[in-house]
Coordinates of C-alpha atoms in Angstrom, one line a residue:
Chain M
M11 CA 0.0 -0.1 0.0
R12 CA 1.2 3.5 -0.8
V13 CA 0.1 6.7 0.8
F14 CA -1.6 7.7 -2.5
K15 CA -3.8 4.6 -2.0
L16 CA -4.8 5.8 1.6
I17 CA -5.6 9.2 0.1
F18 CA -7.7 7.6 -2.6
K19 CA -9.5 5.4 -0.2
N20 CA -10.1 8.2 2.3
A21 CA -11.5 10.5 -0.6
L22 CA -13.9 7.7 -1.5
R23 CA -14.9 6.9 2.1
H24 CA -18.1 8.7 1.7
K25 CA -18.8 8.2 -2.0
L26 CA -22.0 10.3 -2.3
R27 CA -20.4 13.2 -0.4
T28 CA -17.4 13.2 -2.5
L29 CA -19.4 12.9 -5.7
L30 CA -21.5 15.8 -4.7
T31 CA -18.5 17.8 -3.8
I32 CA -16.8 16.9 -7.1
L33 CA -20.0 17.8 -8.9
G34 CA -20.2 21.1 -7.0
I35 CA -16.7 22.0 -8.0
A36 CA -17.4 21.0 -11.4
I37 CA -20.4 23.1 -11.8
A38 CA -18.6 26.0 -10.3
V39 CA -15.7 25.6 -12.7
V40 CA -18.2 25.5 -15.6
A41 CA -19.8 28.8 -14.3
F42 CA -16.4 30.3 -13.7
G43 CA -15.3 29.3 -17.3
I44 CA -18.4 30.7 -19.0
L45 CA -18.3 33.9 -17.1
R46 CA -14.7 34.4 -17.9
T47 CA -15.3 33.5 -21.6
V48 CA -18.0 36.1 -21.7
V49 CA -15.7 38.8 -20.1
T50 CA -13.0 37.7 -22.6
A51 CA -15.4 37.9 -25.5
W52 CA -16.5 41.3 -24.3
N53 CA -12.8 42.4 -24.2
A54 CA -12.0 40.7 -27.5
G55 CA -11.7 44.1 -29.2
V56 CA -9.2 45.3 -26.7
D57 CA -7.2 42.1 -26.8
A58 CA -7.1 42.1 -30.6
S59 CA -5.9 45.6 -30.8
S60 CA -2.7 46.2 -32.6
A61 CA 0.1 48.1 -30.8
N62 CA 1.0 49.9 -33.9
R63 CA -2.5 51.3 -34.7
L64 CA -3.8 54.6 -33.6
I65 CA -7.3 55.9 -33.8
S66 CA -8.1 59.6 -34.3
R67 CA -11.6 60.7 -33.7
Q68 CA -13.5 63.9 -33.0
A69 CA -12.4 65.2 -29.8
V70 CA -15.9 66.1 -28.6
S71 CA -17.6 62.7 -29.3
F72 CA -17.1 59.8 -31.6
I73 CA -20.4 60.5 -33.3
F74 CA -19.1 63.6 -34.8
P75 CA -17.2 63.3 -38.1
L76 CA -13.8 64.5 -39.1
P77 CA -13.0 66.2 -42.5
Y78 CA -11.6 64.0 -45.1
N79 CA -8.8 66.4 -45.8
Y80 CA -7.1 65.5 -42.4
R81 CA -5.9 62.4 -44.1
D82 CA -3.0 64.0 -46.0
K83 CA -2.0 66.1 -43.1
I84 CA -1.9 63.1 -40.7
S85 CA 0.1 61.2 -43.4
R86 CA 2.8 63.7 -43.2
V87 CA 3.4 63.3 -39.5
P88 CA 6.8 61.7 -38.9
G89 CA 6.3 58.1 -37.9
V90 CA 3.1 57.6 -39.6
E91 CA 3.4 54.8 -42.1
Q92 CA -0.2 54.5 -43.4
V93 CA -3.6 56.2 -42.9
A94 CA -7.0 54.6 -43.4
F95 CA -10.4 55.8 -42.4
A96 CA -13.9 54.6 -41.8
N97 CA -17.5 55.6 -41.4
W98 CA -20.1 53.8 -39.3
F99 CA -22.7 53.0 -41.8
Q100 CA -25.0 50.6 -40.0
G101 CA -28.2 50.3 -42.0
V102 CA -30.7 47.3 -42.0
Y103 CA -29.8 44.0 -43.6
I104 CA -32.8 41.7 -43.9
D105 CA -34.4 43.0 -40.6
K106 CA -33.4 45.0 -37.6
N107 CA -32.4 42.0 -35.6
Q108 CA -29.4 41.1 -38.0
F109 CA -26.6 43.1 -36.4
F110 CA -23.1 43.2 -37.5
P111 CA -20.6 46.1 -38.2
R112 CA -21.1 47.6 -41.6
L113 CA -18.5 50.2 -42.4
A114 CA -17.6 52.5 -45.3
V115 CA -13.7 52.3 -45.5
D116 CA -10.8 53.5 -47.6
A117 CA -10.7 50.5 -49.9
E118 CA -7.0 51.3 -50.8
T119 CA -5.6 51.1 -47.4
M120 CA -8.1 49.3 -45.1
F121 CA -6.7 45.8 -45.6
D122 CA -3.0 47.0 -45.3
V123 CA -3.8 48.6 -42.0
Y124 CA -5.7 45.5 -40.8
P125 CA -3.5 42.6 -41.9
E126 CA -5.4 40.3 -39.6
F127 CA -8.3 40.4 -42.2
I128 CA -7.0 37.9 -44.8
L129 CA -8.2 38.4 -48.4
T130 CA -6.8 36.7 -51.5
K131 CA -4.8 39.1 -53.9
N132 CA -7.5 38.6 -56.5
E133 CA -10.4 39.5 -54.2
L134 CA -8.5 42.5 -52.9
E135 CA -7.7 43.7 -56.5
T136 CA -11.3 43.3 -57.5
F137 CA -12.6 45.0 -54.4
K138 CA -10.4 48.0 -54.9
K139 CA -11.5 48.3 -58.6
E140 CA -15.3 48.2 -58.2
K141 CA -16.7 51.1 -56.3
N142 CA -19.9 49.3 -55.3
S143 CA -18.3 46.3 -54.0
C144 CA -17.8 45.0 -50.5
V145 CA -15.9 42.5 -48.4
V146 CA -17.6 40.5 -45.8
G147 CA -16.1 38.4 -43.0
A148 CA -16.2 34.6 -43.3
D149 CA -18.6 34.3 -40.3
I150 CA -21.1 36.5 -41.9
A151 CA -20.7 34.7 -45.2
K152 CA -21.4 31.5 -43.5
Q153 CA -24.2 32.8 -41.4
Y154 CA -26.1 34.4 -44.3
K155 CA -24.8 31.8 -46.9
L156 CA -23.2 34.6 -48.9
K157 CA -20.7 34.0 -51.8
L158 CA -18.7 36.0 -54.1
G159 CA -20.8 37.9 -56.6
D160 CA -23.9 37.9 -54.4
I161 CA -25.7 41.3 -53.9
M162 CA -26.2 42.7 -50.5
T163 CA -29.1 45.0 -50.3
I164 CA -29.1 47.3 -47.1
E165 CA -31.7 49.8 -46.2
G166 CA -29.9 52.8 -44.9
D167 CA -30.8 54.5 -41.6
I168 CA -27.9 56.9 -40.7
Y169 CA -27.6 57.3 -44.5
P170 CA -31.1 56.8 -45.9
G171 CA -31.9 55.0 -49.0
Q172 CA -31.4 51.6 -50.5
W173 CA -27.8 50.5 -50.9
Q174 CA -26.6 47.7 -53.0
F175 CA -23.2 46.1 -52.7
V176 CA -21.7 43.4 -54.7
I177 CA -19.6 40.9 -52.6
R178 CA -16.1 40.7 -54.1
G179 CA -14.2 39.4 -51.1
I180 CA -14.7 37.1 -48.2
Y181 CA -12.0 37.7 -45.6
K182 CA -10.8 35.1 -43.2
P183 CA -9.7 36.1 -39.7
R184 CA -6.1 35.5 -39.1
D185 CA -6.8 33.7 -35.7
N186 CA -9.6 33.2 -33.4
T187 CA -9.1 36.6 -31.7
T188 CA -10.0 38.4 -35.0
D189 CA -13.4 39.4 -35.6
G190 CA -14.8 37.7 -38.7
T191 CA -18.2 39.5 -38.7
G192 CA -17.4 42.7 -40.5
M193 CA -18.7 44.2 -43.7
Y194 CA -16.6 46.8 -45.4
F195 CA -17.4 48.8 -48.6
H196 CA -16.0 51.7 -50.4
W197 CA -16.2 55.2 -48.6
D198 CA -16.1 56.8 -52.1
Y199 CA -19.5 54.9 -53.0
L200 CA -21.1 56.5 -49.9
N201 CA -19.6 59.8 -50.4
D202 CA -20.5 60.1 -54.1
R203 CA -24.1 59.4 -53.2
L204 CA -23.9 62.0 -50.4
E205 CA -22.6 64.6 -52.7
A206 CA -25.6 64.1 -54.9
D207 CA -28.3 63.7 -52.4
D208 CA -27.0 65.3 -49.1
P209 CA -23.9 67.4 -49.8
L210 CA -23.7 68.9 -46.3
R211 CA -22.8 65.5 -45.1
A212 CA -20.2 64.7 -47.7
G213 CA -16.5 64.7 -47.4
D214 CA -16.5 63.5 -43.8
V215 CA -15.1 60.4 -42.3
G216 CA -15.9 58.8 -39.0
W217 CA -12.4 58.2 -37.7
Y218 CA -8.9 57.7 -38.9
I219 CA -6.9 54.5 -38.4
I220 CA -3.2 55.3 -38.4
K221 CA -0.5 52.7 -38.8
I222 CA 2.7 53.8 -37.2
K223 CA 6.2 52.4 -37.5
D224 CA 7.2 52.4 -33.8
P225 CA 4.5 51.6 -31.2
A226 CA 6.9 53.1 -28.6
R227 CA 6.3 56.6 -30.1
S228 CA 2.3 56.2 -30.1
A229 CA 2.0 58.9 -27.4
E230 CA 4.2 61.4 -29.2
I231 CA 2.6 60.9 -32.5
S232 CA -0.9 61.1 -31.0
E233 CA 0.0 64.4 -29.4
Q234 CA 1.4 65.8 -32.7
I235 CA -1.8 64.8 -34.5
D236 CA -4.0 66.4 -32.0
A237 CA -1.9 69.6 -31.9
M238 CA -2.3 69.9 -35.7
F239 CA -6.0 70.3 -35.4
K240 CA -6.1 72.3 -32.2
N241 CA -8.5 75.1 -32.2
S242 CA -9.9 73.9 -35.5
N243 CA -13.7 73.2 -36.1
A244 CA -13.0 69.6 -35.6
E245 CA -10.3 68.9 -33.0
T246 CA -9.1 65.4 -32.8
K247 CA -8.6 62.9 -30.1
T248 CA -5.9 60.4 -31.0
E249 CA -5.2 57.3 -28.9
T250 CA -4.0 53.8 -29.3
E251 CA -6.4 51.3 -30.8
R252 CA -6.5 49.6 -27.3
A253 CA -7.4 52.8 -25.4
F254 CA -10.0 53.5 -28.1
Q255 CA -11.6 50.0 -27.7
Q256 CA -11.4 50.4 -23.9
G257 CA -13.3 53.6 -24.2
F258 CA -16.0 51.9 -26.0
L259 CA -16.2 49.3 -23.1
A260 CA -16.2 51.9 -20.5
S261 CA -19.9 52.3 -20.7
T262 CA -20.4 48.6 -19.9
S263 CA -17.5 48.4 -17.4
A264 CA -20.0 48.0 -14.5
I265 CA -21.4 44.8 -16.1
I266 CA -17.9 43.5 -16.9
T267 CA -16.8 44.2 -13.3
A268 CA -19.9 42.6 -11.9
M269 CA -19.1 39.4 -14.0
N270 CA -15.5 39.5 -13.0
V271 CA -16.5 39.8 -9.3
L272 CA -19.1 37.1 -9.8
S273 CA -16.5 34.7 -11.3
F274 CA -14.3 35.1 -8.2
V275 CA -17.3 34.7 -5.9
I276 CA -17.9 31.3 -7.5
I277 CA -14.4 30.4 -6.5
G278 CA -15.2 31.4 -2.9
I279 CA -18.3 29.2 -3.2
I280 CA -16.2 26.2 -4.4
M281 CA -13.8 26.9 -1.5
L282 CA -16.7 26.8 1.0
V283 CA -18.1 23.4 -0.5
L284 CA -14.7 21.8 -0.5
G285 CA -13.8 23.3 2.8
N286 CA -17.0 22.0 4.4
T287 CA -16.3 18.5 3.0
M288 CA -12.7 18.5 4.3
I289 CA -13.6 19.8 7.6
M290 CA -16.3 17.1 8.1
S291 CA -13.9 14.4 7.0
A292 CA -11.2 15.6 9.3
R293 CA -13.6 15.8 12.1
E294 CA -14.8 12.2 11.5
R295 CA -11.3 10.9 11.4
T296 CA -10.0 12.7 14.6
R297 CA -9.5 9.3 16.3
E298 CA -7.9 7.9 13.3
Y299 CA -5.4 10.9 13.2
A300 CA -4.7 10.1 16.9
V301 CA -4.1 6.5 16.0
M302 CA -1.8 7.5 13.2
K303 CA 0.1 9.8 15.3
T304 CA 0.5 7.1 17.9
L305 CA 1.8 4.7 15.2
G306 CA 4.5 7.4 14.5
F307 CA 2.9 9.3 11.7
S308 CA 4.3 12.9 11.9
A309 CA 2.7 16.3 11.3
K310 CA 4.2 16.2 7.8
H311 CA 2.5 12.9 7.1
L312 CA -0.9 14.0 8.2
T313 CA -0.5 17.3 6.3
G314 CA 0.3 15.3 3.3
L315 CA -2.7 13.0 3.8
I316 CA -5.2 15.9 4.3
L317 CA -3.8 18.1 1.6
G318 CA -3.6 15.2 -0.7
E319 CA -7.2 14.3 -0.3
S320 CA -8.3 17.9 -0.8
L321 CA -6.3 18.4 -3.9
F322 CA -7.5 15.0 -5.2
I323 CA -11.1 16.1 -4.9
S324 CA -10.5 19.6 -6.2
F325 CA -8.5 18.3 -9.1
L326 CA -11.2 15.8 -10.0
G327 CA -13.8 18.5 -9.7
S328 CA -11.9 20.8 -12.0
C329 CA -11.2 18.1 -14.6
A330 CA -14.9 17.2 -14.6
G331 CA -15.8 20.9 -15.0
L332 CA -13.2 21.4 -17.8
L333 CA -14.5 18.3 -19.6
L334 CA -18.0 19.9 -19.4
L335 CA -16.8 23.3 -20.2
F336 CA -15.3 22.7 -23.6
P337 CA -18.5 21.2 -25.2
L338 CA -20.6 23.9 -23.5
I339 CA -18.5 26.8 -24.8
D340 CA -18.6 25.3 -28.2
G341 CA -22.3 24.8 -27.9
F342 CA -22.8 28.5 -26.8
S343 CA -20.6 29.9 -29.5
T344 CA -22.8 28.2 -32.1
V345 CA -26.1 29.2 -30.4
I346 CA -25.1 32.9 -29.6
P347 CA -25.4 35.0 -32.8
K348 CA -21.7 35.6 -34.2
N349 CA -22.4 39.2 -34.5
F350 CA -23.2 39.5 -30.8
F351 CA -20.0 38.0 -29.5
P352 CA -17.7 37.6 -32.7
I353 CA -15.2 35.9 -30.6
F354 CA -16.5 33.4 -28.2
T355 CA -13.8 30.8 -27.4
L356 CA -12.4 29.3 -24.2
E357 CA -9.1 30.9 -23.7
P358 CA -6.1 29.0 -22.4
I359 CA -5.8 31.6 -19.7
T360 CA -9.4 30.7 -18.5
I361 CA -8.3 27.0 -18.3
V362 CA -5.1 28.0 -16.4
L363 CA -7.1 30.2 -14.1
A364 CA -9.7 27.4 -13.4
V365 CA -7.1 24.8 -12.8
S366 CA -5.0 27.2 -10.7
A367 CA -8.1 28.2 -8.8
A368 CA -8.9 24.5 -8.2
I369 CA -5.5 23.9 -6.9
M370 CA -5.5 26.9 -4.7
I371 CA -8.9 26.0 -3.3
G372 CA -7.6 22.4 -2.6
I373 CA -4.7 23.9 -0.6
I374 CA -6.8 26.6 1.2
S375 CA -9.7 24.2 2.0
S376 CA -7.3 21.8 3.7
I377 CA -5.6 24.4 5.9
F378 CA -8.1 24.4 8.7
P379 CA -8.6 20.6 8.9
I380 CA -4.8 20.3 8.9
Q381 CA -4.4 22.8 11.7
K382 CA -7.1 21.1 13.6
A383 CA -5.6 17.6 13.2
L384 CA -2.1 18.8 14.1
R385 CA -3.3 20.7 17.0
T386 CA -5.3 18.1 18.6
K387 CA -3.4 16.1 21.2
I388 CA -3.2 12.4 20.8
V389 CA -4.9 11.8 24.1
D390 CA -7.7 14.4 23.2
G391 CA -8.1 12.6 19.9
F392 CA -8.9 9.4 21.5
R393 CA -11.4 11.1 23.8
F394 CA -13.1 12.6 20.8
V395 CA -16.7 11.5 20.0
G396 CA -17.7 12.5 16.5
Chain X
M30 CA 21.2 -4.1 33.2
P31 CA 19.0 -1.0 34.0
P32 CA 15.2 -1.4 33.9
V33 CA 13.8 -0.9 30.4
I34 CA 11.1 1.7 31.8
Q35 CA 12.1 4.2 34.5
I36 CA 9.4 6.6 35.8
Q37 CA 11.2 9.2 38.0
N38 CA 9.1 11.7 40.0
V39 CA 6.6 11.9 37.4
S40 CA 3.5 14.3 38.0
K41 CA 0.8 15.1 35.5
S42 CA -2.2 17.3 35.6
Y43 CA -4.7 18.4 33.1
T44 CA -6.4 21.8 32.5
R45 CA -10.0 21.7 32.0
D46 CA -12.0 24.8 31.8
S47 CA -9.2 26.8 33.6
F48 CA -9.3 24.1 36.4
E49 CA -6.1 22.2 36.9
I50 CA -6.8 18.6 37.7
P51 CA -3.9 16.6 39.2
V52 CA -3.8 13.1 37.7
L53 CA -0.4 11.7 38.7
N54 CA 1.4 12.6 41.7
N55 CA 5.2 12.1 41.9
I56 CA 5.2 8.6 40.5
N57 CA 8.3 6.5 40.7
M58 CA 8.2 3.1 38.9
E59 CA 10.5 0.7 37.1
I60 CA 9.8 -2.2 34.8
E61 CA 12.5 -4.7 33.7
E62 CA 13.0 -5.8 30.3
G63 CA 10.9 -8.8 29.3
E64 CA 8.3 -8.2 32.1
F65 CA 4.6 -8.5 31.7
Q66 CA 3.0 -5.9 34.1
A67 CA -0.6 -4.8 34.7
L68 CA -1.8 -1.6 36.0
M69 CA -5.1 -1.6 37.9
G70 CA -7.0 1.0 39.6
P71 CA -10.5 2.6 39.6
S72 CA -11.7 4.9 36.7
G73 CA -9.9 8.2 36.9
S74 CA -7.1 7.0 39.0
G75 CA -4.4 7.9 36.4
K76 CA -3.5 4.4 35.0
T77 CA -4.2 5.3 31.4
T78 CA -2.3 8.6 31.8
L79 CA 0.7 6.7 33.0
L80 CA 0.5 4.3 30.2
N81 CA 0.2 7.2 27.7
L82 CA 3.3 8.8 29.3
I83 CA 5.2 5.5 29.0
A84 CA 4.1 5.1 25.4
G85 CA 5.2 8.6 24.6
I86 CA 1.8 9.9 23.5
D87 CA 1.7 12.3 26.4
K88 CA 4.3 14.3 28.3
P89 CA 4.5 14.7 32.1
N90 CA 4.5 18.2 33.7
K91 CA 7.3 17.2 35.9
G92 CA 9.8 14.3 36.2
K93 CA 11.3 12.0 33.7
V94 CA 10.1 9.0 31.7
I95 CA 13.1 7.0 30.6
V96 CA 12.6 4.0 28.2
A97 CA 15.6 1.9 27.2
G98 CA 17.9 4.8 28.3
T99 CA 16.1 7.6 26.4
D100 CA 14.4 10.3 28.3
I101 CA 11.3 10.6 26.1
S102 CA 9.9 13.4 28.2
A103 CA 12.5 15.6 26.8
L104 CA 11.9 14.8 23.1
N105 CA 10.1 17.2 20.8
E106 CA 7.0 16.1 18.9
S107 CA 8.8 15.0 15.8
A108 CA 11.5 13.0 17.6
L109 CA 8.8 11.5 19.8
A110 CA 6.8 10.4 16.8
K111 CA 9.8 8.6 15.4
W112 CA 10.6 7.2 18.8
R113 CA 7.0 5.7 19.1
A114 CA 7.3 4.3 15.6
N115 CA 10.4 2.4 16.5
N116 CA 9.9 1.5 20.0
V117 CA 6.2 1.1 21.0
G118 CA 3.4 -1.2 20.0
F119 CA 0.1 0.2 21.1
I120 CA -3.1 -1.8 21.6
F121 CA -6.3 0.1 22.2
Q122 CA -9.5 -0.9 23.9
F123 CA -11.6 -0.2 20.7
Y124 CA -9.0 -1.5 18.3
N125 CA -8.8 1.6 16.3
L126 CA -8.3 0.0 12.9
I127 CA -8.7 2.1 9.8
P128 CA -12.0 1.1 8.4
V129 CA -11.1 1.7 4.8
L130 CA -8.1 -0.5 5.0
T131 CA -7.9 -4.3 4.9
A132 CA -6.4 -6.3 7.8
F133 CA -3.2 -6.5 5.8
E134 CA -3.1 -2.7 4.9
N135 CA -3.9 -1.8 8.6
V136 CA -0.9 -4.0 9.8
E137 CA 1.3 -2.5 7.1
L138 CA 0.4 1.1 8.1
P139 CA 3.4 1.5 10.6
L140 CA 5.7 0.0 8.2
L141 CA 5.0 2.8 5.6
L142 CA 7.2 5.0 7.9
T143 CA 10.2 2.6 7.4
K144 CA 12.5 2.2 4.4
L145 CA 11.4 -1.4 3.9
S146 CA 10.7 -2.4 0.4
K147 CA 7.2 -3.6 -0.7
A148 CA 8.3 -7.2 -0.6
E149 CA 9.9 -6.8 2.9
R150 CA 6.8 -5.1 4.2
K151 CA 4.6 -7.9 2.8
K152 CA 6.8 -10.5 4.5
H153 CA 6.7 -8.7 7.9
V154 CA 2.9 -8.1 7.7
E155 CA 2.3 -11.7 6.9
T156 CA 4.5 -12.9 9.8
A157 CA 2.7 -10.6 12.2
L158 CA -0.7 -11.9 10.9
E159 CA 0.5 -15.3 11.3
I160 CA 1.5 -14.8 14.9
V161 CA -2.0 -13.6 15.7
G162 CA -3.5 -16.3 13.5
L163 CA -5.2 -14.2 10.9
K164 CA -3.0 -14.9 7.9
D165 CA -6.2 -16.2 6.1
R166 CA -8.2 -13.0 6.9
M167 CA -5.6 -10.5 5.6
K168 CA -7.8 -9.2 2.8
H169 CA -10.8 -8.7 5.1
Y170 CA -11.9 -5.2 6.2
P171 CA -12.5 -4.5 9.8
K172 CA -16.2 -4.6 9.4
Q173 CA -15.8 -8.1 8.1
L174 CA -14.1 -9.3 11.3
S175 CA -15.3 -10.0 14.8
G176 CA -14.2 -7.9 17.8
G177 CA -11.7 -10.5 18.8
Q178 CA -10.3 -10.7 15.4
E179 CA -10.1 -6.9 15.0
Q180 CA -8.1 -6.8 18.3
R181 CA -5.8 -9.5 16.9
V182 CA -5.3 -7.4 13.9
A183 CA -4.5 -4.4 16.1
I184 CA -1.9 -6.6 18.0
A185 CA -0.4 -7.6 14.7
R186 CA -0.2 -3.9 13.9
A187 CA 1.4 -3.3 17.3
I188 CA 4.1 -5.9 16.8
V189 CA 4.9 -5.6 13.1
T190 CA 7.6 -3.1 13.7
D191 CA 9.2 -5.5 16.3
P192 CA 8.9 -2.8 19.1
L193 CA 10.7 -2.8 22.4
I194 CA 7.5 -2.5 24.6
I195 CA 4.1 -3.3 23.9
V196 CA 1.3 -1.3 25.8
G197 CA -2.3 -2.1 25.9
D198 CA -5.1 0.1 27.3
E199 CA -7.8 -2.2 28.4
P200 CA -7.0 -4.6 25.5
T201 CA -9.7 -6.9 26.5
G202 CA -12.2 -4.4 27.7
D203 CA -14.5 -4.5 24.7
L204 CA -14.3 -8.3 24.1
D205 CA -16.4 -11.3 25.2
K206 CA -14.9 -13.8 27.6
N207 CA -13.6 -16.2 24.9
S208 CA -12.1 -13.4 22.8
A209 CA -10.6 -11.8 25.8
E210 CA -8.9 -15.1 26.7
E211 CA -7.4 -15.4 23.1
I212 CA -6.0 -11.9 23.4
L213 CA -4.5 -12.6 26.8
L214 CA -3.0 -15.8 25.6
L215 CA -1.5 -13.8 22.6
L216 CA 0.0 -11.3 24.9
E217 CA 1.5 -14.0 27.1
R218 CA 3.0 -15.6 24.0
L219 CA 4.5 -12.3 22.9
N220 CA 6.0 -11.8 26.3
K221 CA 7.3 -15.4 26.7
E222 CA 8.1 -16.4 23.2
F223 CA 9.1 -13.1 21.6
K224 CA 10.5 -11.5 24.9
K225 CA 8.5 -8.5 24.6
T226 CA 8.0 -6.2 27.6
V227 CA 4.2 -5.9 28.0
L228 CA 2.4 -3.4 30.1
I229 CA -1.4 -3.3 30.2
V230 CA -4.0 -1.3 31.9
T231 CA -7.0 -3.2 32.9
H232 CA -10.1 -3.3 35.2
D233 CA -10.3 -7.1 34.7
P234 CA -8.7 -9.0 37.5
H235 CA -8.5 -12.1 35.2
A236 CA -6.6 -10.2 32.7
A237 CA -4.2 -8.7 35.4
D238 CA -3.7 -12.2 36.7
R239 CA -1.7 -13.1 33.5
A240 CA 0.9 -10.4 34.4
H241 CA 4.0 -11.1 36.4
Q242 CA 3.3 -8.1 38.5
I243 CA 0.3 -6.0 39.2
K244 CA 0.7 -2.3 40.2
Y245 CA -2.1 -0.4 41.7
I246 CA -2.9 3.2 41.2
D247 CA -5.4 5.3 43.1
K248 CA -6.1 8.9 42.9
G249 CA -2.8 9.5 41.1
D250 CA -0.6 7.6 43.6
L251 CA 1.0 4.1 43.3
V252 CA -0.4 2.1 46.1
E253 CA 0.4 -1.5 47.5
A254 CA -3.0 -2.7 47.0
L255 CA -6.6 -1.4 46.4

């Protein structure tokens, strides 16, 4: 017999109790994993931000446009490699429930500035040539069964009227942190129509995307850009793409914080569940620990036995939880509309956090029973009536 | 040769709810190697406390407990645990076997603290179980054994490390007459055949009669007779 066998036998002494504890830990790991995945999905835009991209927008608010002629001025700022721009178009595709980002972009530079959107050379060339063309993400193409050459008809809301686009490209996200739910078309196409129908709104862009050579100079370049347009009709606020994305999330930060807090509350609950089991087990074995001490087992041995049992249960619980979590996350990612959470995957960090939390819980839950077992004198242990 | 157990001016008291309760008062006692002695006395007289002090599972407030030349009252907890593992075999009134372990595994338990190989451990366990006549029940769990058999497994566990002394706290106290007789015969055999020093605490005069010498304790003092 090895000590491991004794740990195993001890853990299975009350099979139902151990099973329920394992199940409790597993459910908590699942809840923790799902919450963390939702938080990760929420932050996906921030995480996917590139360090060498700056976003320049209207200083007053993101909803106000910037003049198109800022483009050349920004391009001349030392350290700027390339400048793209975009307009939030939105519109209604099929019906109002079909949400995914639809943007009017600079066709020439957009896919250079965003190399994580992978287009074939052919598709890119065709897209650039045809003003009424558009590129959609692979997830959108899959969801709406779209293919190259199809016409997408969008009913404009911000920009009224019916808009038709020919799909000339389907981009693939470079990795699973890249959004595959975008739809991009020529800003020129939008602007031409505005010049004809609503000239006061023409010539404006929503924001500039600035690719810089050295991410370490982002603050300095941002300041230079903003200084250029200081005291103009449209002052800019330039920041890193990450800061820009974080700004977007700021309005929902309370929800994210609540979810973060909740995920750690769940860890606390697991700790209580396992701690309760371990305390009950250790209490029931008070006499046995006294016997083992009498036989010569030291504090180190008893610590190993109790800690081992606690870790064994928490490890089994976390494994069971992870085994459930993978298919559940997969299931959720297929059920949740792609355009709601474009990136909904179980991140390795979530797995590491769940397993680390389980190990930590195993250790913490055993502290009190270990202390009690070690503190109880042998003679008191023999007198104990459980 | 000096006595294997020497109790010198030992006093012991317990504190319960801020009250100090004296249990042993300045006890002096010696036990020669290879003896079989019994401690008798009324409940609460201090006999189990004295046995615990000799077995190294409790410490005196005053005085020395010297076993085979080692002052065990001066050892720290860790050293005392090692000393117990090597020198004492303890038999309890209620057997105190680990219920999830088989008879074999229960007897093997103290050997896990030694450096013996698995094969050597097996040999020792089989020998111990053979001595107590339970080699054929080694795969049985405690709940599958009678009280007498459980106590015999406990004796096998007590002797498997070949300890210097065997101490028993009411080893027959929870057994019927026949089972008690078997246990007493076994203890006699361990004393005579294997030359073990045996010290038991008992209420049972028949059990005490098996000992070479009976010592009486009353209200914490060694007395000539009760």
